[in-house]
Short mmCIF file of C-alpha atoms and ligand atoms in Angstrom, two decimals:
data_model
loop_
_atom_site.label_atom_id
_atom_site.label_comp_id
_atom_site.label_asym_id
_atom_site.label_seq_id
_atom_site.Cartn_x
_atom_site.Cartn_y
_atom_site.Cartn_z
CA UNK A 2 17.94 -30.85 -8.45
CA UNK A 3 17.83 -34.28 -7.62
CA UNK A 4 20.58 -36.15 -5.56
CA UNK A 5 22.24 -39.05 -7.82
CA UNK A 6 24.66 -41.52 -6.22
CA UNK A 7 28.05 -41.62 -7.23
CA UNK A 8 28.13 -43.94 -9.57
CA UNK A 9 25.44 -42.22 -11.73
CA UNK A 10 27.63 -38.85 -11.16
CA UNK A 11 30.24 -41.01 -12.61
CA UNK A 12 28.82 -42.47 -15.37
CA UNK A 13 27.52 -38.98 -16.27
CA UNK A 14 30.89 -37.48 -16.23
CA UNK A 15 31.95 -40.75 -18.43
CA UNK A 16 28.75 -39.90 -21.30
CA UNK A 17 29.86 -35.87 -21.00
CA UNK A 18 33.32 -37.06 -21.66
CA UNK A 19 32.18 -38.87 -25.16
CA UNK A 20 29.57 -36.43 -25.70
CA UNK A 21 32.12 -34.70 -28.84
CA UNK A 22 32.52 -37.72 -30.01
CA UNK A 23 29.23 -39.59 -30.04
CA UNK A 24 27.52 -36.24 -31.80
CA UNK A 25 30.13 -36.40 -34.19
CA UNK A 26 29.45 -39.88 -34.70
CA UNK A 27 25.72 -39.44 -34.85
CA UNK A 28 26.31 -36.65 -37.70
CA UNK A 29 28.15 -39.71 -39.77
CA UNK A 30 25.41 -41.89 -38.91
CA UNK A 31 22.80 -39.75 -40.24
CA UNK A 32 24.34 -39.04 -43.40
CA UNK A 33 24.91 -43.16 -44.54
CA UNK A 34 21.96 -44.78 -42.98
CA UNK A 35 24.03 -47.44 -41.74
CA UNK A 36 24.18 -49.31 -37.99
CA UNK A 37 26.77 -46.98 -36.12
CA UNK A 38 29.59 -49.92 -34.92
CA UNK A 39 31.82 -46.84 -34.00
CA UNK A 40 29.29 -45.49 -31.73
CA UNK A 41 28.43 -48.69 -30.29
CA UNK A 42 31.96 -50.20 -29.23
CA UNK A 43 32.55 -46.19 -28.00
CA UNK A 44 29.51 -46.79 -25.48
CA UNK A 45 30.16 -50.22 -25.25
CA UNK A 46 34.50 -49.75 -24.23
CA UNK A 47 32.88 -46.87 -21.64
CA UNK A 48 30.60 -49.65 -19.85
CA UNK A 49 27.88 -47.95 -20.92
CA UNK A 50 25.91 -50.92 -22.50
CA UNK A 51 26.23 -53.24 -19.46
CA UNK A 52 25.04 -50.25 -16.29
CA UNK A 53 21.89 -52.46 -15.52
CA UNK A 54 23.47 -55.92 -16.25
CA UNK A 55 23.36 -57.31 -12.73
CA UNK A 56 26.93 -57.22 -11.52
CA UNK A 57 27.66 -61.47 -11.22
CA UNK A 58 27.40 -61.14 -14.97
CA UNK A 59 29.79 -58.39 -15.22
CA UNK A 60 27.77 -55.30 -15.42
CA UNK A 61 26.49 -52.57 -12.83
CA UNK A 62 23.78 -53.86 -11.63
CA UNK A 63 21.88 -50.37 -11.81
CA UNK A 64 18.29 -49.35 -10.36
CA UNK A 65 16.00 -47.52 -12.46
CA UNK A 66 16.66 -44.27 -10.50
CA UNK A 67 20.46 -44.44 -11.03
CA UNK A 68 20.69 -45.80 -14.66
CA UNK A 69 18.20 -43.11 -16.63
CA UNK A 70 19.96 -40.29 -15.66
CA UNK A 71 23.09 -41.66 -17.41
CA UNK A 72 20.56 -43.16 -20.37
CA UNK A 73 19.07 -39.58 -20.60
CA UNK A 74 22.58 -37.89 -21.27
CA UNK A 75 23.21 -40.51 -24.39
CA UNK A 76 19.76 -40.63 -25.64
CA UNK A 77 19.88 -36.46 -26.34
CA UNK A 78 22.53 -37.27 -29.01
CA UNK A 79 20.75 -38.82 -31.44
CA UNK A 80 17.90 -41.51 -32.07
CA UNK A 81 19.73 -44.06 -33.39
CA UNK A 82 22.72 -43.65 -30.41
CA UNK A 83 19.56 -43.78 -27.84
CA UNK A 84 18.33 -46.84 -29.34
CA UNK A 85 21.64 -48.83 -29.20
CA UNK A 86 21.51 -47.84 -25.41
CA UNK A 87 18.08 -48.55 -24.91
CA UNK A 88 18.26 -52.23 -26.68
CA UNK A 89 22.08 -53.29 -24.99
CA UNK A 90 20.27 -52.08 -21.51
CA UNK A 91 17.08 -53.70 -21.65
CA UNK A 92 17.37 -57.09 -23.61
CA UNK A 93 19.35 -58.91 -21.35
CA UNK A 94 16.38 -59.42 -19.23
CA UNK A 95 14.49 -62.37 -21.16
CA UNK A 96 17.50 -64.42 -20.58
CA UNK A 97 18.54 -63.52 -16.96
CA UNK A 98 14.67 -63.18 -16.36
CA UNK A 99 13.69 -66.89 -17.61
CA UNK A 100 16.71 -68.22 -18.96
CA UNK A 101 18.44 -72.09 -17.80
CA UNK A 102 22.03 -71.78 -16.65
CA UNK A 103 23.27 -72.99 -19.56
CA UNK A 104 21.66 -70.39 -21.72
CA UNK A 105 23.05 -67.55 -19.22
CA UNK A 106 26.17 -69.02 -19.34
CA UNK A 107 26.36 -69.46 -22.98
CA UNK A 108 24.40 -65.83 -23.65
CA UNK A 109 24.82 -62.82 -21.10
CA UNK A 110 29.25 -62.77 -21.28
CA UNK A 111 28.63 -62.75 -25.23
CA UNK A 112 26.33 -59.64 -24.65
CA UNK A 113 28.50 -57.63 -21.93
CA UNK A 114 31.64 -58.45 -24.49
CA UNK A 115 29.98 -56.14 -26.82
CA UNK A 116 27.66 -58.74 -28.93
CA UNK A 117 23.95 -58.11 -30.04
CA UNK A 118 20.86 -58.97 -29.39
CA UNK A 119 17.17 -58.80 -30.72
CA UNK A 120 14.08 -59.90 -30.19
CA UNK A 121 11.56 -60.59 -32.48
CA UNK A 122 7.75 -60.16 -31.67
CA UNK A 123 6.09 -57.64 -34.78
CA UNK A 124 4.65 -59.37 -37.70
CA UNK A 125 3.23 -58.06 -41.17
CA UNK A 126 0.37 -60.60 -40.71
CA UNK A 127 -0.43 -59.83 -36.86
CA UNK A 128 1.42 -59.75 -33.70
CA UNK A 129 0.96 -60.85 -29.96
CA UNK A 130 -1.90 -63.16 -29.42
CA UNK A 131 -2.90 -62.31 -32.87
CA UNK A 132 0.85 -64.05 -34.36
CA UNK A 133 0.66 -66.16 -37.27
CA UNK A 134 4.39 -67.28 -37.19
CA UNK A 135 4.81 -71.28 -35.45
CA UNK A 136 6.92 -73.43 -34.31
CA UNK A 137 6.09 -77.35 -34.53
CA UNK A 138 7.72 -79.68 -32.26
CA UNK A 139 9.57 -82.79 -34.03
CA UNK A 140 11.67 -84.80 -32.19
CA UNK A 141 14.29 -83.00 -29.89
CA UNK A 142 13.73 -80.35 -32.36
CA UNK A 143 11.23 -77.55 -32.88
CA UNK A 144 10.00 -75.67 -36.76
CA UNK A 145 9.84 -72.09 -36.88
CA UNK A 146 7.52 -71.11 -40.10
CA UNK A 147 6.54 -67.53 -40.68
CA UNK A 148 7.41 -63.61 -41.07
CA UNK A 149 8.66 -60.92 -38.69
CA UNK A 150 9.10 -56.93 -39.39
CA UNK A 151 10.22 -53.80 -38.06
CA UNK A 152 12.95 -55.93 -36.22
CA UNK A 153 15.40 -53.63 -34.97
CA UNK A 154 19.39 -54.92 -35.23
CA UNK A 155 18.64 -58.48 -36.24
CA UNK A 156 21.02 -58.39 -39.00
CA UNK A 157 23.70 -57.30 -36.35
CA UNK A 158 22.79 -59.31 -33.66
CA UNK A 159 24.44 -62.62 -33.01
CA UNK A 160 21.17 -63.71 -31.42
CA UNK A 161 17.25 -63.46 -32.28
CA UNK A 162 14.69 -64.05 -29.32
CA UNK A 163 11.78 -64.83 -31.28
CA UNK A 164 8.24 -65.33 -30.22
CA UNK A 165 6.04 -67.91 -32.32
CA UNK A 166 2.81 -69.37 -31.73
CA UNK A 167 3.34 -73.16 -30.51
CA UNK A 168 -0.21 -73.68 -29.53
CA UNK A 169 -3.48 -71.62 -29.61
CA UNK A 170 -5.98 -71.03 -26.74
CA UNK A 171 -9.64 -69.03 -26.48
CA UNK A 172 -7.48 -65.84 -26.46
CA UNK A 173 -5.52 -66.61 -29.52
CA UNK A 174 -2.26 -67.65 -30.15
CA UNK A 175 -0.04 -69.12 -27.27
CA UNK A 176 3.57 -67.70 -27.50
CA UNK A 177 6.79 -69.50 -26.83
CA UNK A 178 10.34 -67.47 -27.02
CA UNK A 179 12.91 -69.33 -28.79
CA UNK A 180 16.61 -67.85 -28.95
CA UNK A 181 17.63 -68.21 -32.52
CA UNK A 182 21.40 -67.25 -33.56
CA UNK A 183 22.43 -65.82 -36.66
CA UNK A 184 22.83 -68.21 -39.87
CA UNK A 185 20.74 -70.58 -39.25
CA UNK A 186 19.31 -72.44 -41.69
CA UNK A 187 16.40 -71.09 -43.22
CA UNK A 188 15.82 -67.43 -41.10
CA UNK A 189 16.34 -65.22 -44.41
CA UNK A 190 16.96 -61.30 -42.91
CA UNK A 191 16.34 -58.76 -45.41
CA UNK A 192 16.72 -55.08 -43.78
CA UNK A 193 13.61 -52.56 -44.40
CA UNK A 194 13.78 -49.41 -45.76
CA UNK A 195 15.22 -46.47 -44.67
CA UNK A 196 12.84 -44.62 -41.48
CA UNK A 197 11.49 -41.26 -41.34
CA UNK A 198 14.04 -40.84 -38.32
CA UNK A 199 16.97 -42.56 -35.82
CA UNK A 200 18.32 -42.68 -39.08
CA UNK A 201 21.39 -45.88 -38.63
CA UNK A 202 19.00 -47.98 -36.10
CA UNK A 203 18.10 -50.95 -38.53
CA UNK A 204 15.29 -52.39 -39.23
CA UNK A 205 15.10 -55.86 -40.62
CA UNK A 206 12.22 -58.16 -42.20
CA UNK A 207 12.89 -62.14 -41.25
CA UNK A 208 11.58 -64.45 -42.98
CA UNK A 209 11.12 -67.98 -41.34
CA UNK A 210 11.64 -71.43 -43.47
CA UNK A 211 11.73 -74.13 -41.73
CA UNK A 212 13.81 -73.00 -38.84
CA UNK A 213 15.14 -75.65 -37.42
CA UNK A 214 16.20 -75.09 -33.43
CA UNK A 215 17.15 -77.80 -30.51
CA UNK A 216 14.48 -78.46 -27.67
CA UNK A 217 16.99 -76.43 -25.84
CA UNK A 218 16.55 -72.77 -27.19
CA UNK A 219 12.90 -72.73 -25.70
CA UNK A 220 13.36 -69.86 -23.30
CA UNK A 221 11.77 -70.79 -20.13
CA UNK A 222 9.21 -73.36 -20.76
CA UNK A 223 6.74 -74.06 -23.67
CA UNK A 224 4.22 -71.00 -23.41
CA UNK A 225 5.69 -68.82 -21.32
CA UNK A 226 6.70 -65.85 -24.24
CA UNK A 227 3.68 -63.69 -23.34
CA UNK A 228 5.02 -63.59 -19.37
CA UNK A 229 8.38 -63.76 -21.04
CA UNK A 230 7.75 -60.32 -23.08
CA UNK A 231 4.96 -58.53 -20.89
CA UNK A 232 6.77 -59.37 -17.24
CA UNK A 233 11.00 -59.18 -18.27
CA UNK A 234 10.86 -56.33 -20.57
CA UNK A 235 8.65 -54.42 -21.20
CA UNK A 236 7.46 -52.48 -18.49
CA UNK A 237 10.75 -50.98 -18.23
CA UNK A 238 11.06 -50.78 -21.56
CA UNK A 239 7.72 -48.52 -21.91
CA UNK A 240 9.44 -46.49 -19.25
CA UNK A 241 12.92 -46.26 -21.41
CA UNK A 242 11.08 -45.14 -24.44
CA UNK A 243 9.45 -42.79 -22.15
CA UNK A 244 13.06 -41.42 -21.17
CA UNK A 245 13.74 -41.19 -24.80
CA UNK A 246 10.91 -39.07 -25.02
CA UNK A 247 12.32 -37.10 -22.01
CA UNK A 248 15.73 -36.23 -23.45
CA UNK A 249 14.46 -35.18 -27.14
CA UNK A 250 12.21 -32.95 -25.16
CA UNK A 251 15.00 -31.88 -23.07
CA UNK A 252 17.27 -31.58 -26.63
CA UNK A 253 14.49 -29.83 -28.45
CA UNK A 254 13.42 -27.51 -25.59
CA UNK A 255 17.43 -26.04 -25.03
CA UNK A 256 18.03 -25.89 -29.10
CA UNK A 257 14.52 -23.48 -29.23
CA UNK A 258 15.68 -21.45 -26.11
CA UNK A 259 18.72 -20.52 -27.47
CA UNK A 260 17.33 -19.72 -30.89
CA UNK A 261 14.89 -17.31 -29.57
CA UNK A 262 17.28 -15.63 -27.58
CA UNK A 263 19.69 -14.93 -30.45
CA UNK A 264 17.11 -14.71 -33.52
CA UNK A 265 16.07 -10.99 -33.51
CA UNK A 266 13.21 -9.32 -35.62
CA UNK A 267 11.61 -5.80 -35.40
CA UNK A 268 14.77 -5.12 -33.42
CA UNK A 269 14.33 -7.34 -30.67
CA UNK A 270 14.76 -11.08 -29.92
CA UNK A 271 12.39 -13.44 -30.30
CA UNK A 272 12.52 -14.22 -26.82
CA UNK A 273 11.18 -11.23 -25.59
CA UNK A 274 7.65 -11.65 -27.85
CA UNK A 275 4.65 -13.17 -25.92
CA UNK A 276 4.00 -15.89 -28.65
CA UNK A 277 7.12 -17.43 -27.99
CA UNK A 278 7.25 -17.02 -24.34
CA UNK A 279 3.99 -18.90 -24.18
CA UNK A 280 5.66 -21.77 -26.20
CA UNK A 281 8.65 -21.70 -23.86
CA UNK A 282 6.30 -22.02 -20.95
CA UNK A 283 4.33 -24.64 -22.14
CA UNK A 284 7.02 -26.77 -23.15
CA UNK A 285 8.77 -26.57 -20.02
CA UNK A 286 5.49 -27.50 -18.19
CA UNK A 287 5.40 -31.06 -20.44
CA UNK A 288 9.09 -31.51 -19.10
CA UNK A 289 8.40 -30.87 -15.71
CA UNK A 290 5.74 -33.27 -15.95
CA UNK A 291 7.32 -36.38 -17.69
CA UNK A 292 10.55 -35.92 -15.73
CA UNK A 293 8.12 -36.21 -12.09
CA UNK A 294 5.79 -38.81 -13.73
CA UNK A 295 9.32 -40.83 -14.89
CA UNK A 296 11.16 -40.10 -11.64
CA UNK A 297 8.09 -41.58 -9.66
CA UNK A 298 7.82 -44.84 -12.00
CA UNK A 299 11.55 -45.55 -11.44
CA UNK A 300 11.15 -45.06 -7.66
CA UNK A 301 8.00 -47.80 -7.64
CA UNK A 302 10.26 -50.04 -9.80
CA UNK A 303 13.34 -49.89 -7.51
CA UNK A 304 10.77 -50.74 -4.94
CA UNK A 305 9.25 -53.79 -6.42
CA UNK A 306 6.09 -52.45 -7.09
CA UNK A 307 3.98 -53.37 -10.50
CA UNK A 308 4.27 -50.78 -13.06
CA UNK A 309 1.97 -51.65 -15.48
CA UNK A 310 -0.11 -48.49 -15.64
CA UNK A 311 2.40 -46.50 -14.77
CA UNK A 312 4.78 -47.65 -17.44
CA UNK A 313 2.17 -47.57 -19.97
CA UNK A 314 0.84 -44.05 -18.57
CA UNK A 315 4.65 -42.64 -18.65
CA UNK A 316 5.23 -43.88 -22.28
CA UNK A 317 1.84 -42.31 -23.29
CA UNK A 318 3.30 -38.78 -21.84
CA UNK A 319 6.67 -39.01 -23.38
CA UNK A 320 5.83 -39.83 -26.63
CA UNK A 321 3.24 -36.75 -26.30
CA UNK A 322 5.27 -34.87 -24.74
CA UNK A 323 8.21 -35.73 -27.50
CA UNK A 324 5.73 -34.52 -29.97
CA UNK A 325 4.26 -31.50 -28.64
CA UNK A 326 7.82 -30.14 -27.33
CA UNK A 327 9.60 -31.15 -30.43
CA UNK A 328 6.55 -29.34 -32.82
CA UNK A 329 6.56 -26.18 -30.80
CA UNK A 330 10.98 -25.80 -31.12
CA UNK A 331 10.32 -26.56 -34.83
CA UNK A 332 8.00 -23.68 -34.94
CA UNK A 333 10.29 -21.26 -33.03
CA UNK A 334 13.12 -22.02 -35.39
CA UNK A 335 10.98 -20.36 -38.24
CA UNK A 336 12.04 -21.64 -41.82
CA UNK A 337 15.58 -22.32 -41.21
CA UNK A 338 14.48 -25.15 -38.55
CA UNK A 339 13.00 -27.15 -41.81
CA UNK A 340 16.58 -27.18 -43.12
CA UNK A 341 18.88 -30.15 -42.10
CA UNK A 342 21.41 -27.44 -41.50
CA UNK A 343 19.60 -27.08 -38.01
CA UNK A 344 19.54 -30.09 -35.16
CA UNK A 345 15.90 -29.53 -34.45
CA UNK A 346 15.15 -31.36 -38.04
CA UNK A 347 16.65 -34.35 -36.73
CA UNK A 348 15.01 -34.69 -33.07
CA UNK A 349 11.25 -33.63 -34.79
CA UNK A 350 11.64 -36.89 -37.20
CA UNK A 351 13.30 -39.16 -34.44
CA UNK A 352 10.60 -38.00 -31.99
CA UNK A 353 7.86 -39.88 -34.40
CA UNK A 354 9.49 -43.66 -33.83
CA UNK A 355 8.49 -42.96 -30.31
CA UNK A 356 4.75 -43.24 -31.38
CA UNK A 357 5.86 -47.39 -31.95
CA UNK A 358 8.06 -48.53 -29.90
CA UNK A 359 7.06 -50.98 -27.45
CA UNK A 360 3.52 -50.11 -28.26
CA UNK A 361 1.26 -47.57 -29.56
CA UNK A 362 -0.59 -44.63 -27.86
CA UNK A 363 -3.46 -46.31 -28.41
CA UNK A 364 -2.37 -49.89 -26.83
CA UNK A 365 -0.93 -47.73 -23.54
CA UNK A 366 -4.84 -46.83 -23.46
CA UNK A 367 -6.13 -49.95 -23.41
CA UNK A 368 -3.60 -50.84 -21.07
CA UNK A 369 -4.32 -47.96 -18.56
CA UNK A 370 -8.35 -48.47 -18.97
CA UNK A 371 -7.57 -51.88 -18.19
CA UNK A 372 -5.37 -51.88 -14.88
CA UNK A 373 -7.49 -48.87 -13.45
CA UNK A 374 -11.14 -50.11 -14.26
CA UNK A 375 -9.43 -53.47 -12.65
CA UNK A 376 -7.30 -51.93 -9.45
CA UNK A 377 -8.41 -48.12 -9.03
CA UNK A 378 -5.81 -45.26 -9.72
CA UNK A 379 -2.14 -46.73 -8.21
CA UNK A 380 -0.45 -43.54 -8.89
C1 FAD B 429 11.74 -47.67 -34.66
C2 FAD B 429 10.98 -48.93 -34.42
C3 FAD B 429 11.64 -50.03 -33.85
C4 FAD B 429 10.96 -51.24 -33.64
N1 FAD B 429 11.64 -52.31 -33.15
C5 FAD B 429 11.00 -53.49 -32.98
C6 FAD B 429 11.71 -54.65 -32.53
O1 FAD B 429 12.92 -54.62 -32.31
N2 FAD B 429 11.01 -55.81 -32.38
C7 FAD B 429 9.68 -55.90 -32.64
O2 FAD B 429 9.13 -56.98 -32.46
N3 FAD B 429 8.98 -54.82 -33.09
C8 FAD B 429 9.61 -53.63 -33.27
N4 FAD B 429 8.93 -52.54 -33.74
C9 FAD B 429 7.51 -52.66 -34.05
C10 FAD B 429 6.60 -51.96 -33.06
O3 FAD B 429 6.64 -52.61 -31.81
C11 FAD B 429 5.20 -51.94 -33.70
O4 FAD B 429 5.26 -51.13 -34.86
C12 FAD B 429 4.14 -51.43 -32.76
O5 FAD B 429 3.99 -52.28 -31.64
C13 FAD B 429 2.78 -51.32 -33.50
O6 FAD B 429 2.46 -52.53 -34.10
P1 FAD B 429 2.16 -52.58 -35.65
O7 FAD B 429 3.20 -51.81 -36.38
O8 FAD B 429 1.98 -54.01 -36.03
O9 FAD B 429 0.83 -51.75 -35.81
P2 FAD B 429 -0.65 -52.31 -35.98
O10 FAD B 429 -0.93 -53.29 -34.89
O11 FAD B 429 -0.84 -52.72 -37.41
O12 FAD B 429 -1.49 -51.01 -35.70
C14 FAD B 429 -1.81 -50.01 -36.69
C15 FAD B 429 -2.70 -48.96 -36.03
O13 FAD B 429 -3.92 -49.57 -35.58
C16 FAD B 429 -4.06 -49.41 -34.18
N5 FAD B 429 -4.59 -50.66 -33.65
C17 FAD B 429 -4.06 -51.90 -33.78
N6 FAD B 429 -4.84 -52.81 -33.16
C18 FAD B 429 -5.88 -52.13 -32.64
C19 FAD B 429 -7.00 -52.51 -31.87
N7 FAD B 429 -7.21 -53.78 -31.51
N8 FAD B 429 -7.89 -51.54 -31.52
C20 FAD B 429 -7.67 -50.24 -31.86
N9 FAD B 429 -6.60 -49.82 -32.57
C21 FAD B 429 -5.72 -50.75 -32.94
C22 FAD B 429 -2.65 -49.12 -33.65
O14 FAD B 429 -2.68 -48.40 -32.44
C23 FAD B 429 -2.06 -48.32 -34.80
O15 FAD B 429 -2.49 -46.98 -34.69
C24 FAD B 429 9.59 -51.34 -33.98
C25 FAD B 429 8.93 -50.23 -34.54
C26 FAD B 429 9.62 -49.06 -34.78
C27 FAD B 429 8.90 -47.91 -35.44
#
C-alpha cells in the first residue's frame, strides 16, 4: 500500500463519507437519464470539484499523485458521477493554462462556485485538423459557423470552449479556442440521445449560426487551440480516463469476487472451481498493471516531465483493461449479471464510453508509434 499525504487521506475519508449517498444518487440517475444536479452540488459543497484548482483560485491545488486516489473513490460509483468529477477537475486548465487575466478573473471563481464548463472540439463532419466549423473575423468581432457533437454538459454549462478553424495550413485546419457562454445568439444546443452507458452525463449536438463573439473570447492568441487542447488538457485527461478505467476495474473485479464466493453449484462455491480462479487471477493481473503504469504517469507529471506516450499508453491500458475486467465479472455473474437487478450491468455498459473519450484506441496508437519511433521508449 502506497503512502498518501494527508490531505488525500482526507479527502478520501470526505468521498467514503458521501459514498451512501452518491450511490443512491447514481441509482436515481440511472433510472431518468437526466444530468445529476444533486450529485454534483453534493461533490461540489464537499470541495470535491475544485482538489486540482490551483489554490490562488480557491481550490487545492492537487498533484496528480494526491488527487486520483480521491478521483478513483468517486469514479467507482457510477459513470456519469465519474464524469462530473473528471470534467469539474480537468477543464479549468484551458483558461488558467492560456487564459488573459480578465478571462481568469471573469471565469475560474464562476467554476469553483459550482458553475459548468465544456469544451467543444468533436464534429459530425470531422474533427481536429480535419474541423469544418469557422470563425471569420469582422471588426472587433469574430463568426462562428458550423456543427459540434457528442458534447458532454453543454446544455448545463454556463460556458462553451469551442475550437473552430480560423485559418487553414498544409496540415489542415488551424484551430483557435473561443469561450462562448450560454444564450448566445445563434449556438442552437439540442441534447443527443440517450448512451449505451454513464447514463445522466449529457450529451449535446450545437449547432453554430452566425455566432457572434467579441475579439476578446479568443483564448490565448489566434491559432493557438491545437497547443491549447493537446498541451492544457489532455494529457492528463488521457490519464483521468485511464483512472476511470482503473476504478470500474477495481468496481467490477470486488462485485465478481464476492459473487463467486457466495454463488454455490454442485455443492461448492464458485470460487473454489479452476475456471473462475483463472478469471480472478487474470483480472487482478490487468489491475496490478494499470494501477503501476497510472501511478508511474502521475509521478512523471508531478515531476514536469512530458507525458505524451505515457498518457496515451495508460489510456490504451485502462480502457482495455476496463473491458477485459469488466467482460470477465459479467461472465462470473452467470445469467443474473445480464439483469439490471445486478451492479455489474451498469459498470460493463459504462466501461464502453471509455473506448471515446479523449480519443480512441486507435488514435493512442498512432500517438505511441509516433513519440517512440521519434524519442525511443521514455518509460
Ligand atoms: C461519453 C463521451 C463523451 C464525450 N465528450 C466529448 C466532449 O465533451 N467534447 C468533445 O469535443 N468530444 C466529446 N466526445 C467525443 C469523443 O472525443 C470522440 O467520439 C472520439 O474522439 C472519436 O471521434 P469520433 O467520434 O469523431 O470518431 P471518428 O473520428 O469518426 O472515428 C471512427 C472510427 O474510425 C477510426 N479512425 C478515425 N480516423 C482514423 C484514421 N485517420 N486512421 C485510422 N482509423 C481512424 C477511429 O479510431 C474510430 O474507430 C465524447 C464521446 C463520448 C463517447
Amino acid at each position: 500500500v502506497r503512502p498518501l499525504s494527508e490531505r488525500t487521506e482526507h479527502y478520501r475519508r470526505v468521498a467514503a463519507e458521501i459514498a451512501p449517498e452518491l450511490e443512491r444518487l447514481a441509482d436515481e440517475t440511472e433510472q431518468h437519464d437526466e444530468f445529476p444536479w444533486e450529485a454534483f452540488h453534493l461533490l461540489n459543497d464537499h470541495g470535491l470539484m475544485k482538489l486540482t484548482l490551483p489554490k490562488e483560485w480557491g481550490g487545492e491545488g492537487m498533484s496528480a499523485t494526491d488527487y486520483f486516489p480521491v478521483y478513483l473513490d468517486v469514479a467507482k460509483v457510477s459513470g456519469a458521477i465519474r464524469m462530473l468529477i473528471h470534467g469539474q477537475n480537468g477543464i479549468w486548465r484551458m483558461i488558467e493554462g492560456f487564459g488573459s487575466d480578465a478571462q481568469k478573473n471573469e471565469w475560474l471563481p464562476k467554476q469553483v462556485a459550482g458553475a459548468v464548463f465544456a469544451g467543444a472540439i468533436t464534429e459530425p463532419g470531422g474533427t481536429g485538423r480535419g474541423m469544418t466549423t469557422t470563425a471569420t473575423r469582422d471588426g472587433d468581432e469574430w463568426v462562428i459557423n458550423g456543427e459540434k457533437q457528442l458534447i458532454s454538459f453543454a446544455g448545463e454549462a454556463i460556458l462553451t470552449h469551442v475550437f473552430a478553424a480560423t485559418g487553414r495550413d498544409e496540415a489542415g485546419a488551424v484551430l483557435t479556442c473561443f469561450l462562448v457562454p450560454k444564450d448566445v445568439p445563434g449556438q442552437i444546443m439540442t441534447r443527443m440521445p440517450p448512451s449505451m452507458g454513464c447514463r445522466g452525463s449529457t450529451h449535446y449536438h450545437i449547432r453554430y449560426d452566425n455566432v457572434r463573439v467579441p475579439h476578446s473570447s479568443i483564448l490565448g492568441k489566434q491559432g493557438d487551440g491545437l497547443e491549447i487542447a493537446l498541451r492544457t488538457m489532455l494529457d492528463i485527461s488521457r490519464i483521468s480516463i485511464a483512472y476511470a478505467g482503473l476504478a470500474i476495474s477495481q468496481r467490477a473485479f470486488e462485485l465478481a469476487v464476492d459473487f463467486a464466493k457466495n454463488r454455490v453449484t454442485l455443492g461448492k462455491p464458485i470460487a473454489s472451481r479452476q475456471a473462475i480462479r483463472l478469471s480472478i487471477a487474470e483480472m487482478a493481473t490487468d489491475l496490478y498493471a494499470l494501477d503501476s503504469a497510472l501511478h508511474d504517469a502521475c509521478r512523471r507529471f508531478d515531476a514536469g516531465e512530458s507525458i505524451i506516450a505515457e498518457a496515451a499508453a495508460t489510456k490504451l491500458l485502462g480502457l482495455e483493461t476496463a473491458g477485459r475486467v469488466t467482460d470477465r465479472a459479467l461472465r462470473i455473474h452467470g445469467g443474473v449479471g445480464y439483469l439490471e437487478s445486478h451492479k455489474i450491468e451498469r459498470h460493463y455498459r459504462d466501461a464502453r464510453a471509455l473506448w471515446f473519450e479523449e480519443g480512441t484506441a486507435e488514435i493512442q496508437k498512432f500517438v505511441i508509434a509516433e513519440q517512440v519511433l521519434q524519442h525511443g521508449l521514455t518509460f
